[in-house]
Coordinates of C-alpha atoms in Angstrom, one line a residue:
M1272 CA -11.1 -30.2 33.0
K1273 CA -13.9 -28.2 31.4
R1274 CA -13.5 -27.7 27.7
L1275 CA -14.3 -24.2 26.4
L1276 CA -15.7 -23.9 22.9
I1277 CA -17.2 -21.1 21.0
Y1278 CA -20.2 -22.0 18.9
A1279 CA -20.8 -19.6 16.1
T1280 CA -21.0 -19.9 12.4
I1281 CA -19.2 -17.3 10.4
T1282 CA -19.4 -17.1 6.6
L1283 CA -17.2 -14.7 4.6
L1284 CA -19.6 -13.1 2.2
S1285 CA -18.8 -11.4 -1.0
V1286 CA -20.2 -8.5 -2.9
G1287 CA -22.3 -10.2 -5.5
T1288 CA -23.6 -13.7 -5.9
Q1289 CA -20.5 -15.8 -5.1
A1290 CA -19.4 -16.6 -1.6
Q1291 CA -16.2 -18.1 -0.1
T1292 CA -17.1 -20.4 2.9
R1293 CA -14.2 -21.8 4.7
Y1294 CA -14.3 -22.5 8.4
D1295 CA -17.3 -23.8 10.3
Y1296 CA -16.5 -22.2 13.6
S1297 CA -19.2 -24.3 15.4
K1298 CA -17.0 -27.3 14.9
L1299 CA -13.7 -25.7 15.9
S1300 CA -12.2 -25.2 19.4
T1301 CA -11.2 -21.5 19.4
E1302 CA -10.3 -19.0 22.0
R1303 CA -12.9 -17.4 24.3
L1304 CA -12.0 -13.8 24.4
N1305 CA -13.5 -11.2 26.8
R1306 CA -14.5 -7.7 25.8
G1307 CA -10.8 -6.5 25.8
V1308 CA -11.5 -3.1 27.3
V1309 CA -8.5 -0.8 27.3
A1310 CA -8.0 2.8 28.3
V1311 CA -5.0 5.1 27.6
R1312 CA -4.4 8.8 27.8
T1313 CA -4.6 10.8 24.6
P1314 CA -2.0 13.5 23.6
D1315 CA -4.5 16.2 24.6
G1316 CA -5.1 14.9 28.2
K1317 CA -8.3 12.9 27.6
V1318 CA -8.8 9.2 27.9
A1319 CA -9.4 6.9 24.9
V1320 CA -11.5 3.8 25.7
S1321 CA -11.7 1.0 23.2
W1322 CA -13.2 -2.6 23.3
R1323 CA -13.7 -5.6 21.1
T1324 CA -16.7 -6.4 18.9
L1325 CA -17.1 -10.2 19.0
S1326 CA -18.6 -12.6 16.5
T1327 CA -21.4 -13.4 19.0
D1328 CA -22.5 -9.7 19.0
P1329 CA -25.4 -8.9 16.8
K1330 CA -25.1 -6.0 14.3
G1331 CA -25.8 -2.7 16.0
Q1332 CA -25.1 -4.1 19.4
P1333 CA -25.6 -1.3 21.9
Y1334 CA -22.9 -0.6 24.5
D1335 CA -22.6 1.6 27.6
V1336 CA -19.3 2.9 28.9
Y1337 CA -18.9 3.4 32.7
R1338 CA -16.1 5.2 34.6
S1339 CA -16.0 3.9 38.2
G1340 CA -19.7 3.0 38.1
V1341 CA -20.9 6.2 36.4
K1342 CA -22.2 5.9 32.9
L1343 CA -20.5 8.3 30.5
N1344 CA -22.6 8.0 27.3
A1345 CA -26.0 9.7 27.3
Q1346 CA -27.5 7.2 24.8
P1347 CA -26.4 3.6 24.1
L1348 CA -23.7 3.3 21.5
T1349 CA -25.3 1.5 18.6
T1350 CA -23.3 2.9 15.7
G1351 CA -19.8 3.9 15.0
G1352 CA -16.7 2.2 16.3
T1353 CA -16.3 0.5 19.6
F1354 CA -14.3 3.5 20.8
F1355 CA -15.1 6.3 23.2
I1356 CA -13.3 9.5 24.4
D1357 CA -13.7 10.3 28.1
E1358 CA -13.5 14.1 28.2
H1359 CA -13.1 14.3 32.0
P1360 CA -9.7 14.9 33.5
L1361 CA -8.2 11.9 35.2
T1362 CA -7.4 13.0 38.8
T1363 CA -8.0 9.7 40.6
D1364 CA -7.8 6.0 39.6
A1365 CA -10.6 5.1 37.3
T1366 CA -12.1 1.7 36.4
Y1367 CA -13.6 1.7 33.0
E1368 CA -16.4 -0.8 32.1
V1369 CA -18.1 -1.6 28.8
R1370 CA -21.4 -3.4 29.1
R1371 CA -23.7 -4.8 26.4
T1372 CA -27.2 -3.4 26.8
G1373 CA -30.5 -4.2 25.2
E1374 CA -33.2 -6.7 25.4
G1375 CA -32.1 -10.3 26.0
I1376 CA -28.6 -9.4 27.1
P1377 CA -27.8 -10.9 30.5
A1378 CA -26.7 -8.5 33.2
G1379 CA -23.1 -8.6 34.2
N1380 CA -21.7 -9.1 30.7
F1381 CA -19.0 -6.6 30.9
S1382 CA -15.2 -6.1 31.0
L1383 CA -13.1 -3.9 33.3
F1384 CA -9.9 -1.9 32.9
T1385 CA -8.4 0.3 35.6
L1386 CA -6.3 3.3 34.6
H1387 CA -4.2 4.7 37.4
S1388 CA -4.0 8.5 37.8
S1389 CA -0.3 8.2 38.6
L1390 CA 0.3 6.7 35.1
Q1391 CA 1.3 9.6 32.9
T1392 CA 2.2 7.6 29.8
V1393 CA 0.4 8.7 26.6
G1394 CA -0.9 6.2 24.2
Y1395 CA 0.6 3.1 25.7
L1396 CA 0.5 0.7 28.6
P1397 CA 3.9 0.1 30.4
I1398 CA 4.5 -3.5 31.3
P1399 CA 7.5 -4.1 33.5
I1400 CA 9.7 -7.1 32.7
Q1401 CA 12.6 -8.8 34.4
K1402 CA 15.8 -9.0 32.4
P1403 CA 17.9 -12.1 32.9
E1404 CA 21.4 -11.7 34.3
G1405 CA 23.9 -10.9 31.6
R1406 CA 23.5 -8.9 28.4
Y1407 CA 20.0 -9.6 27.1
S1408 CA 17.4 -7.7 25.2
A1409 CA 13.7 -8.4 24.9
N1410 CA 13.0 -9.9 21.5
D1411 CA 10.1 -11.6 19.7
A1412 CA 6.8 -12.1 21.6
S1413 CA 3.6 -14.0 21.3
V1414 CA 0.3 -14.2 23.2
G1415 CA -2.1 -16.7 24.6
D1416 CA -4.7 -17.0 27.3
V1417 CA -3.1 -19.2 29.9
D1418 CA -5.8 -19.2 32.5
G1419 CA -9.1 -19.1 30.5
D1420 CA -10.2 -15.6 31.6
G1421 CA -10.4 -14.2 28.1
Q1422 CA -7.4 -11.9 28.4
Y1423 CA -4.0 -12.6 26.7
E1424 CA -0.7 -13.1 28.5
I1425 CA 2.6 -12.2 26.8
F1426 CA 5.2 -14.8 25.9
L1427 CA 8.6 -13.1 25.5
K1428 CA 11.8 -14.4 24.1
W1429 CA 15.1 -13.0 25.5
E1430 CA 18.0 -12.7 23.0
P1431 CA 21.6 -12.6 24.3
W1432 CA 24.1 -10.1 23.0
N1433 CA 26.0 -12.8 21.2
A1434 CA 23.2 -14.4 19.3
H1435 CA 24.3 -15.5 15.8
D1436 CA 22.9 -16.1 12.4
N1437 CA 23.3 -19.6 11.2
A1438 CA 26.0 -18.5 8.7
H1439 CA 28.3 -17.3 11.5
D1440 CA 30.5 -19.2 14.0
G1441 CA 30.5 -18.3 17.7
Y1442 CA 29.2 -19.3 21.1
T1443 CA 25.9 -17.9 22.4
D1444 CA 24.5 -17.5 25.8
P1445 CA 21.2 -19.4 26.6
V1446 CA 17.8 -18.3 25.3
F1447 CA 15.1 -17.6 27.8
I1448 CA 11.3 -17.5 27.3
D1449 CA 9.1 -15.7 29.9
C1450 CA 5.4 -15.4 30.4
Y1451 CA 3.9 -12.2 31.8
R1452 CA 0.5 -10.9 32.6
L1453 CA -0.3 -7.4 31.3
D1454 CA 0.5 -5.9 34.6
G1455 CA 4.0 -7.3 34.5
T1456 CA 3.5 -10.3 36.8
L1457 CA 6.1 -12.9 35.8
L1458 CA 4.4 -16.3 35.7
W1459 CA 7.5 -18.3 34.8
R1460 CA 10.8 -18.4 32.9
I1461 CA 12.1 -21.3 30.7
N1462 CA 15.9 -21.6 30.1
L1463 CA 16.4 -23.4 26.8
G1464 CA 20.0 -24.2 27.9
R1465 CA 23.4 -24.4 26.3
N1466 CA 22.4 -26.9 23.6
I1467 CA 19.9 -24.5 21.9
R1468 CA 21.8 -21.9 19.9
A1469 CA 20.6 -18.3 20.0
G1470 CA 19.5 -16.6 16.8
A1471 CA 16.5 -15.8 14.6
H1472 CA 16.4 -19.3 13.0
Y1473 CA 16.8 -21.6 15.9
T1474 CA 13.9 -21.0 18.3
Q1475 CA 10.3 -20.8 17.0
F1476 CA 7.8 -20.9 19.8
M1477 CA 4.1 -21.7 19.1
V1478 CA 1.5 -20.4 21.6
Y1479 CA -2.0 -21.7 21.2
D1480 CA -4.7 -23.7 23.0
F1481 CA -3.8 -27.0 21.4
D1482 CA -6.1 -29.3 23.5
G1483 CA -9.2 -27.3 23.7
D1484 CA -9.3 -26.8 27.5
G1485 CA -9.5 -23.0 27.2
R1486 CA -5.9 -22.4 28.3
A1487 CA -2.9 -21.9 26.0
E1488 CA 0.2 -24.1 25.9
M1489 CA 3.6 -23.3 24.3
M1490 CA 5.6 -25.7 22.1
C1491 CA 9.2 -25.2 21.0
R1492 CA 12.4 -27.2 20.3
T1493 CA 14.4 -28.2 23.4
A1494 CA 17.5 -30.2 24.2
D1495 CA 19.5 -31.7 27.0
G1496 CA 19.8 -29.1 29.7
T1497 CA 16.6 -27.2 29.0
I1498 CA 15.0 -26.0 32.3
D1499 CA 11.3 -25.7 32.4
G1500 CA 9.3 -23.1 34.4
T1501 CA 9.2 -25.2 37.5
S1502 CA 13.1 -25.7 37.5
T1503 CA 12.8 -29.3 36.1
V1504 CA 15.6 -30.2 33.7
I1505 CA 14.8 -31.9 30.5
G1506 CA 17.3 -34.7 29.6
D1507 CA 21.0 -34.6 30.7
S1508 CA 21.7 -31.5 32.7
V1509 CA 25.5 -31.5 32.1
A1510 CA 25.6 -32.5 28.4
D1511 CA 27.4 -29.9 26.2
Y1512 CA 27.3 -30.5 22.4
R1513 CA 28.8 -27.2 21.4
N1514 CA 31.9 -27.6 19.2
A1515 CA 35.0 -25.4 19.1
A1516 CA 33.2 -22.9 16.8
G1517 CA 30.2 -22.7 19.1
R1518 CA 28.0 -24.7 16.8
I1519 CA 25.8 -27.6 17.8
L1520 CA 26.2 -30.4 15.2
S1521 CA 25.3 -33.4 17.4
G1522 CA 23.2 -34.5 20.4
P1523 CA 19.5 -35.2 20.8
E1524 CA 16.8 -32.6 20.0
F1525 CA 13.3 -32.6 21.4
L1526 CA 9.9 -31.0 20.9
T1527 CA 8.3 -30.1 24.2
V1528 CA 4.9 -28.8 25.1
F1529 CA 4.8 -26.5 28.2
D1530 CA 1.8 -25.6 30.4
G1531 CA 1.0 -22.0 29.7
L1532 CA 0.2 -21.1 33.3
T1533 CA 3.2 -22.7 35.0
G1534 CA 5.8 -23.3 32.3
R1535 CA 5.9 -27.0 33.4
A1536 CA 7.0 -29.4 30.7
L1537 CA 4.0 -31.6 30.0
D1538 CA 5.5 -33.9 27.4
T1539 CA 8.7 -34.2 25.3
K1540 CA 9.3 -36.2 22.2
P1541 CA 12.3 -36.5 19.8
Y1542 CA 12.3 -33.7 17.3
I1543 CA 11.5 -34.8 13.8
P1544 CA 13.5 -34.9 11.7
E1545 CA 16.8 -35.6 13.3
R1546 CA 19.6 -33.5 12.0
G1547 CA 21.6 -36.7 11.1
D1548 CA 24.8 -35.9 9.2
V1549 CA 24.5 -32.1 8.6
K1550 CA 26.4 -32.4 5.3
N1551 CA 23.3 -34.1 3.9
W1552 CA 21.5 -30.8 4.2
G1553 CA 23.9 -28.9 2.1
D1554 CA 26.9 -27.8 4.2
N1555 CA 29.0 -29.0 7.2
K1556 CA 28.2 -26.1 9.6
A1557 CA 24.5 -26.6 10.1
N1558 CA 23.7 -23.4 8.2
R1559 CA 21.3 -25.5 6.1
S1560 CA 20.2 -28.1 8.6
D1561 CA 19.4 -25.7 11.5
R1562 CA 16.8 -23.6 9.6
F1563 CA 13.6 -24.0 11.6
L1564 CA 10.0 -22.8 11.0
A1565 CA 6.8 -23.5 12.9
A1566 CA 3.1 -22.8 12.6
V1567 CA -0.4 -23.7 13.8
G1568 CA -3.2 -25.1 11.7
Y1569 CA -6.5 -26.9 11.8
L1570 CA -5.5 -30.2 10.1
G1571 CA -8.2 -32.6 11.4
A1572 CA -7.2 -33.2 15.0
F1573 CA -10.2 -34.6 16.9
L1574 CA -11.9 -33.3 20.0
P1575 CA -14.7 -35.8 20.8
Q1576 CA -17.1 -33.1 22.0
S1577 CA -16.7 -31.1 18.7
G1578 CA -18.6 -33.4 16.3
K1579 CA -18.4 -36.6 14.4
D1580 CA -16.2 -35.5 11.5
G1581 CA -13.1 -35.1 13.5
R1582 CA -12.4 -31.4 13.1
G1583 CA -11.9 -29.5 16.2
L1584 CA -8.4 -29.0 17.6
P1585 CA -5.4 -27.1 16.1
S1586 CA -2.2 -29.0 15.3
A1587 CA 1.3 -27.7 15.8
I1588 CA 3.5 -27.6 12.7
F1589 CA 7.3 -27.8 13.2
C1590 CA 9.7 -27.8 10.2
R1591 CA 13.3 -28.1 9.3
G1592 CA 15.1 -26.9 6.2
Y1593 CA 14.1 -24.9 3.2
Y1594 CA 17.2 -24.3 1.1
T1595 CA 17.6 -28.0 0.3
R1596 CA 15.7 -30.8 2.0
S1597 CA 12.5 -29.6 3.7
V1598 CA 10.6 -31.6 6.4
I1599 CA 7.3 -30.5 7.8
V1600 CA 5.8 -32.4 10.7
A1601 CA 2.3 -32.0 12.2
W1602 CA 1.8 -32.7 15.9
D1603 CA -1.3 -33.1 18.0
W1604 CA -1.6 -32.5 21.7
D1605 CA -4.6 -34.1 23.5
G1606 CA -3.7 -32.8 27.0
K1607 CA -1.7 -36.0 27.8
E1608 CA 0.6 -36.8 25.0
L1609 CA 2.2 -35.3 21.9
K1610 CA 1.4 -37.4 18.9
Q1611 CA 2.7 -37.2 15.3
R1612 CA 0.0 -36.6 12.8
W1613 CA 2.0 -36.7 9.6
V1614 CA 5.4 -36.0 8.0
F1615 CA 6.1 -34.3 4.7
D1616 CA 9.7 -34.9 3.6
T1617 CA 11.3 -33.9 0.3
N1618 CA 13.6 -36.9 0.6
Q1619 CA 10.6 -39.0 -0.3
P1620 CA 10.7 -39.5 -4.1
E1621 CA 7.2 -38.3 -4.6
W1622 CA 8.1 -34.9 -3.2
A1623 CA 11.7 -34.6 -4.4
S1624 CA 10.8 -31.6 -6.6
Y1625 CA 9.6 -29.7 -3.6
A1626 CA 13.1 -29.4 -2.2
G1627 CA 14.6 -25.9 -1.8
Q1628 CA 11.3 -24.1 -2.0
G1629 CA 10.9 -22.8 1.5
N1630 CA 11.0 -19.2 2.8
H1631 CA 12.1 -17.7 6.1
N1632 CA 8.4 -17.6 7.0
L1633 CA 5.2 -19.3 6.1
R1634 CA 1.4 -18.8 5.9
V1635 CA -1.4 -21.0 7.1
A1636 CA -5.0 -20.8 5.9
D1637 CA -7.8 -22.8 4.3
V1638 CA -7.0 -21.9 0.7
D1639 CA -9.2 -24.5 -0.9
S1640 CA -12.4 -24.0 1.2
D1641 CA -12.5 -27.6 2.4
G1642 CA -12.6 -26.6 6.1
Y1643 CA -9.0 -27.5 6.8
D1644 CA -5.9 -25.5 6.7
E1645 CA -3.1 -25.7 4.1
I1646 CA 0.5 -24.6 4.6
T1647 CA 2.1 -22.2 2.2
Y1648 CA 5.8 -22.9 2.6
G1649 CA 7.5 -20.4 0.4
S1650 CA 7.1 -21.4 -3.2
M1651 CA 5.2 -24.6 -2.4
A1652 CA 2.0 -25.5 -0.6
I1653 CA 1.2 -28.6 1.5
D1654 CA -2.4 -29.8 1.9
H1655 CA -4.0 -30.5 5.3
D1656 CA -3.2 -34.2 5.0
G1657 CA 0.5 -33.7 4.6
R1658 CA 0.6 -34.2 0.8
G1659 CA 2.0 -31.7 -1.7
L1660 CA -0.6 -29.3 -3.1
Y1661 CA 1.5 -27.4 -5.6
N1662 CA 5.0 -26.2 -6.3
T1663 CA 5.9 -23.2 -8.4
G1664 CA 9.7 -24.1 -8.5
M1665 CA 10.7 -20.5 -7.8
G1666 CA 12.7 -21.4 -4.8
H1667 CA 13.6 -19.6 -1.5
G1668 CA 12.5 -16.2 -0.5
D1669 CA 12.6 -13.8 2.6
A1670 CA 9.0 -12.6 2.7
I1671 CA 5.5 -13.8 1.9
H1672 CA 2.0 -12.3 2.2
L1673 CA -1.6 -13.6 2.2
L1674 CA -4.1 -11.5 0.3
A1675 CA -7.9 -11.7 -0.1
D1676 CA -9.7 -10.6 -3.2
P1677 CA -12.4 -8.0 -2.4
K1678 CA -14.8 -9.6 -4.9
D1679 CA -15.1 -13.0 -3.2
N1680 CA -12.3 -13.3 -0.5
A1681 CA -10.4 -15.8 -2.7
L1682 CA -6.9 -16.1 -1.3
Y1683 CA -3.7 -15.1 -3.1
I1684 CA 0.0 -15.2 -2.2
W1685 CA 2.5 -12.4 -2.9
D1686 CA 6.0 -13.8 -2.7
C1687 CA 9.5 -12.7 -3.5
H1688 CA 12.7 -14.7 -4.3
E1689 CA 16.4 -14.7 -3.8
N1690 CA 17.4 -16.5 -7.0
R1691 CA 18.2 -13.4 -9.1
R1692 CA 15.7 -14.7 -11.7
D1693 CA 12.1 -14.9 -10.5
G1694 CA 11.7 -11.6 -8.7
S1695 CA 8.2 -11.5 -7.2
E1696 CA 4.9 -12.9 -8.2
L1697 CA 1.2 -12.9 -7.3
R1698 CA -0.3 -16.4 -7.4
N1699 CA -3.5 -18.2 -6.6
A1700 CA -3.1 -19.6 -3.1
R1701 CA -5.1 -22.7 -3.9
T1702 CA -3.5 -23.8 -7.3
G1703 CA -0.2 -21.9 -7.5
E1704 CA -1.3 -20.4 -10.8
V1705 CA 0.7 -17.2 -11.4
V1706 CA -1.5 -14.1 -11.9
F1707 CA 1.5 -11.9 -12.7
Q1708 CA 5.2 -11.9 -12.2
I1709 CA 7.9 -9.2 -12.0
K1710 CA 11.2 -10.9 -12.9
S1711 CA 14.5 -9.5 -11.5
D1712 CA 18.2 -10.2 -11.7
I1713 CA 18.8 -9.2 -8.1
D1714 CA 18.0 -10.9 -4.8
V1715 CA 14.5 -9.6 -4.0
G1716 CA 14.8 -9.7 -0.3
R1717 CA 11.6 -8.1 0.8
C1718 CA 8.1 -7.4 -0.5
M1719 CA 4.9 -6.0 0.9
A1720 CA 1.2 -6.0 0.2
A1721 CA -1.6 -3.9 1.7
D1722 CA -4.6 -1.9 0.6
I1723 CA -3.2 1.7 0.8
D1724 CA -5.1 3.4 -2.1
P1725 CA -8.9 3.7 -2.1
T1726 CA -8.9 4.6 -5.8
N1727 CA -7.7 1.1 -6.8
P1728 CA -9.9 -2.0 -5.9
G1729 CA -8.2 -4.4 -3.6
P1730 CA -4.7 -4.5 -2.1
E1731 CA -1.6 -3.1 -3.7
M1732 CA 1.8 -4.9 -4.0
W1733 CA 5.4 -3.9 -4.2
S1734 CA 8.9 -5.1 -3.5
I1735 CA 12.4 -3.8 -3.4
D1736 CA 12.8 -4.3 -7.1
S1737 CA 9.3 -4.1 -8.4
R1738 CA 9.9 -0.7 -10.0
G1739 CA 6.5 0.5 -8.7
V1740 CA 3.3 -0.4 -6.9
Y1741 CA 0.9 -2.8 -8.6
N1742 CA -2.7 -3.9 -8.4
M1743 CA -4.0 -7.4 -8.4
K1744 CA -4.2 -7.4 -12.2
G1745 CA -0.5 -6.7 -12.5
E1746 CA -0.9 -3.1 -13.6
R1747 CA 1.6 -0.6 -12.4
L1748 CA -0.1 2.2 -10.6
Y1749 CA 2.8 4.5 -9.7
E1750 CA 6.5 4.4 -9.2
P1751 CA 7.4 5.4 -5.6
R1752 CA 9.1 2.8 -3.5
L1753 CA 7.4 2.3 -0.2
S1754 CA 8.3 0.6 3.1
I1755 CA 8.6 -3.2 2.8
N1756 CA 8.3 -4.0 6.5
F1757 CA 5.0 -4.3 8.3
G1758 CA 1.4 -3.3 7.6
I1759 CA -0.9 -2.1 10.4
W1760 CA -4.5 -0.8 10.8
W1761 CA -3.9 2.3 13.0
D1762 CA -6.0 5.3 12.0
G1763 CA -9.8 5.3 11.6
D1764 CA -10.4 4.3 8.0
L1765 CA -10.3 0.9 6.3
L1766 CA -7.0 1.4 4.5
R1767 CA -3.9 -0.2 6.0
E1768 CA -1.0 1.9 7.2
L1769 CA 2.8 1.1 7.1
L1770 CA 4.9 0.3 10.2
D1771 CA 8.6 0.6 9.8
H1772 CA 11.5 1.6 12.1
S1773 CA 9.3 2.8 15.0
T1774 CA 7.0 4.9 12.7
V1775 CA 3.5 4.4 11.5
S1776 CA 3.0 6.2 8.2
K1777 CA 0.1 6.6 5.8
Y1778 CA 0.2 6.7 2.0
D1779 CA -1.1 9.8 0.5
W1780 CA -2.4 8.4 -2.9
E1781 CA -3.0 11.9 -4.3
K1782 CA 0.6 13.2 -3.6
Q1783 CA 2.1 9.7 -3.9
Q1784 CA 4.1 10.1 -0.7
T1785 CA 3.8 8.9 2.9
I1786 CA 2.9 11.0 5.9
D1787 CA 4.0 10.0 9.4
L1788 CA 1.1 9.4 11.9
Q1789 CA 2.8 8.0 15.0
Q1790 CA 6.3 7.7 16.4
F1791 CA 6.9 5.0 19.0
D1792 CA 9.2 5.7 21.9
G1793 CA 10.8 2.2 22.0
Q1794 CA 13.3 -0.1 20.5
F1795 CA 12.6 -2.4 17.5
N1796 CA 14.3 -5.7 17.0
N1797 CA 16.3 -8.0 14.7
G1798 CA 18.7 -5.5 13.1
T1799 CA 17.7 -4.2 9.7
K1800 CA 14.4 -6.2 9.9
S1801 CA 13.3 -3.6 12.5
N1802 CA 10.4 -5.6 13.9
P1803 CA 8.3 -4.9 17.0
C1804 CA 8.2 -7.5 19.7
L1805 CA 4.7 -8.1 18.4
S1806 CA 2.1 -6.3 16.3
A1807 CA -1.5 -7.6 16.4
D1808 CA -5.1 -6.9 17.5
L1809 CA -4.5 -7.7 21.1
L1810 CA -6.9 -5.3 22.9
G1811 CA -9.6 -2.8 22.2
D1812 CA -11.3 -2.5 18.8
W1813 CA -10.3 -4.2 15.5
R1814 CA -7.2 -2.0 15.0
E1815 CA -3.8 -3.3 15.9
E1816 CA -1.5 -2.7 18.8
V1817 CA 2.3 -2.5 18.8
L1818 CA 4.4 -4.1 21.5
V1819 CA 8.0 -2.7 21.8
R1820 CA 10.7 -2.7 24.4
N1821 CA 12.4 0.3 26.0
R1822 CA 16.1 0.8 25.5
E1823 CA 17.1 -0.9 28.7
S1824 CA 14.7 -3.9 28.2
T1825 CA 13.2 -3.3 31.6
E1826 CA 9.8 -2.5 30.2
L1827 CA 7.5 -3.5 27.3
R1828 CA 5.3 -0.7 25.9
L1829 CA 2.0 -1.7 24.4
Y1830 CA 0.9 1.1 22.1
V1831 CA -2.8 1.6 21.4
T1832 CA -4.2 3.9 18.8
T1833 CA -6.1 6.9 20.2
I1834 CA -7.6 7.9 16.8
P1835 CA -11.4 7.5 16.7
T1836 CA -13.0 5.2 14.1
D1837 CA -16.5 4.9 12.7
Y1838 CA -16.1 1.3 11.8
R1839 CA -17.0 -1.9 13.7
I1840 CA -15.2 -5.1 12.7
N1841 CA -15.1 -8.3 14.7
C1842 CA -11.9 -8.7 16.7
L1843 CA -9.3 -9.8 14.1
M1844 CA -8.0 -12.5 16.4
E1845 CA -11.3 -14.4 15.9
D1846 CA -10.3 -14.8 12.2
I1847 CA -8.4 -18.0 12.0
P1848 CA -5.8 -17.1 9.3
Y1849 CA -5.1 -13.9 11.2
R1850 CA -4.7 -15.7 14.5
H1851 CA -2.4 -18.2 12.9
S1852 CA -0.2 -15.4 11.5
V1853 CA 0.1 -13.8 14.9
A1854 CA 1.2 -17.2 16.3
T1855 CA 3.9 -17.5 13.5
Q1856 CA 5.0 -13.8 13.7
N1857 CA 8.0 -14.8 15.8
V1858 CA 9.2 -17.3 13.2
A1859 CA 12.6 -16.4 11.6
Y1860 CA 12.0 -13.2 9.5
N1861 CA 8.9 -11.7 11.1
Q1862 CA 5.9 -10.9 8.9
P1863 CA 2.8 -8.8 9.6
P1864 CA -0.4 -10.6 10.5
E1865 CA -2.9 -10.8 7.7
P1866 CA -6.6 -12.0 7.8
G1867 CA -8.3 -14.5 5.6
Y1868 CA -10.8 -12.0 4.3
Y1869 CA -10.5 -8.6 2.8
I1870 CA -10.6 -5.4 4.8
G1871 CA -10.8 -2.2 2.8
P1872 CA -13.1 0.5 1.5
D1873 CA -14.2 -1.8 -1.4
R1874 CA -16.2 -4.0 0.9
T1875 CA -18.3 -3.1 3.9
D1876 CA -20.7 -6.0 4.1
Y1877 CA -18.8 -7.5 7.0
L1878 CA -19.0 -4.4 9.2
K1879 CA -21.1 -4.6 12.4

């Protein structure tokens, strides 16, 4: 099968003489995205058209926008955002095209999007979905290009009404995972079966092109009775390992890679590590042993066509445990077989001090600029070769954020902790050195970081017990408590907005209060966490879309901003740390995606 690679070298430049160079994109197998044209109605009856700027586009690339073959712009669009308002009323179906123009650009380099005149929705694309029989709601989602056409498909997890947290007894109905095209076409459905319990901590599904063939696969934990997208059963179809309390304390567990286009199980291996005797993880109910995380990272997997040094393919990272023993395993998929790359286990004497340091989430990025990814696993970090990088010893937490310094794009971690002692801290992502810390005698369950104030250089940080908002020096800027849920780029400037409980709000740094910008007509997930199904730069320009479900879970709604912008930034999904964080957004307590470079008014050298 033909292997699709993007060959482009991207260096993250700084303001000044220093530069942070991380990934050599010419040696990595990455997604090949199309122009990502999207068109939605605006509140005043016009049509907003938006499209991607790609890393292969030169600065000032001219574009032309066409509606059903008629060019709408009088002059090529060479400046401003990749965004256009069609002033003409939409009375018939219209197909929008965006074409690159200019000398040396081959004809036919364009993308299409058809907006139907019968579609009266404002600001979002409706995507019909097929609810399974029983009481289910659409839950976490991910994306991947399953057929190599440059457009994402949606991977959607269905959560039953009786899903449970690990701390609670009770039977659960099976978990389903679907794959949909953006028009609502259902490609396949996987039934994880009775031996995979339903809940936020049990099913982490990784969607990525793991073998470099230009088509995404999906990996997740499976068990006896899992049914793939072609109705083939994995293992024993009648086995039932649920005990009288509805918990699953025995029986085999597997890791399966599924074909993204068909849902067919391509290979299945025993899940590492085995649960063994659950008491060895800290309790006898699997509350500790059945805490799973997962991620994607470039750890050194080799695609022969990519170069002599072995870099090229992403690896899947599947994990078990974080309150006590923690085991992190890297897997490679070569298109034929799942192969274990390495295992990090805190039961190994060398790493015993790393036990109990994991969060309900994780971050993956090249924090030491060696061209490979490292794994920030709560209060500890693991190097690309599976060896411990550092351990702060501050223990478990619920939220974690990756920040880039505007001066040089050096990466930092903003983390919070449950232990009623360490509160929250900003640390160097490479060394673990603490820049500043706000101690607390309560469980600091959530924290947030984003650049929301143009008068302060770089991002700001806060938590539920930080007693204010801080800058990267640890100086308290002001006192108001802000949302600690998601960040989102939604309006036209370079500051980030806040996404919480179906509302996008913007911080007014002069009045020190938030102002609502957008209200989504949809349901958010995961109880008090109030997460969208997914939030990421999925279509259009560099700003982020929000995918939510309707109340009946018969439709997904993909919201697209209709606010103009003057800025051109490469599609965020081309940034590897951002793409990794989108892949891991469905893991346990969802966290917003964050790039490996700074976006904000303090730096504009990366703008097209």
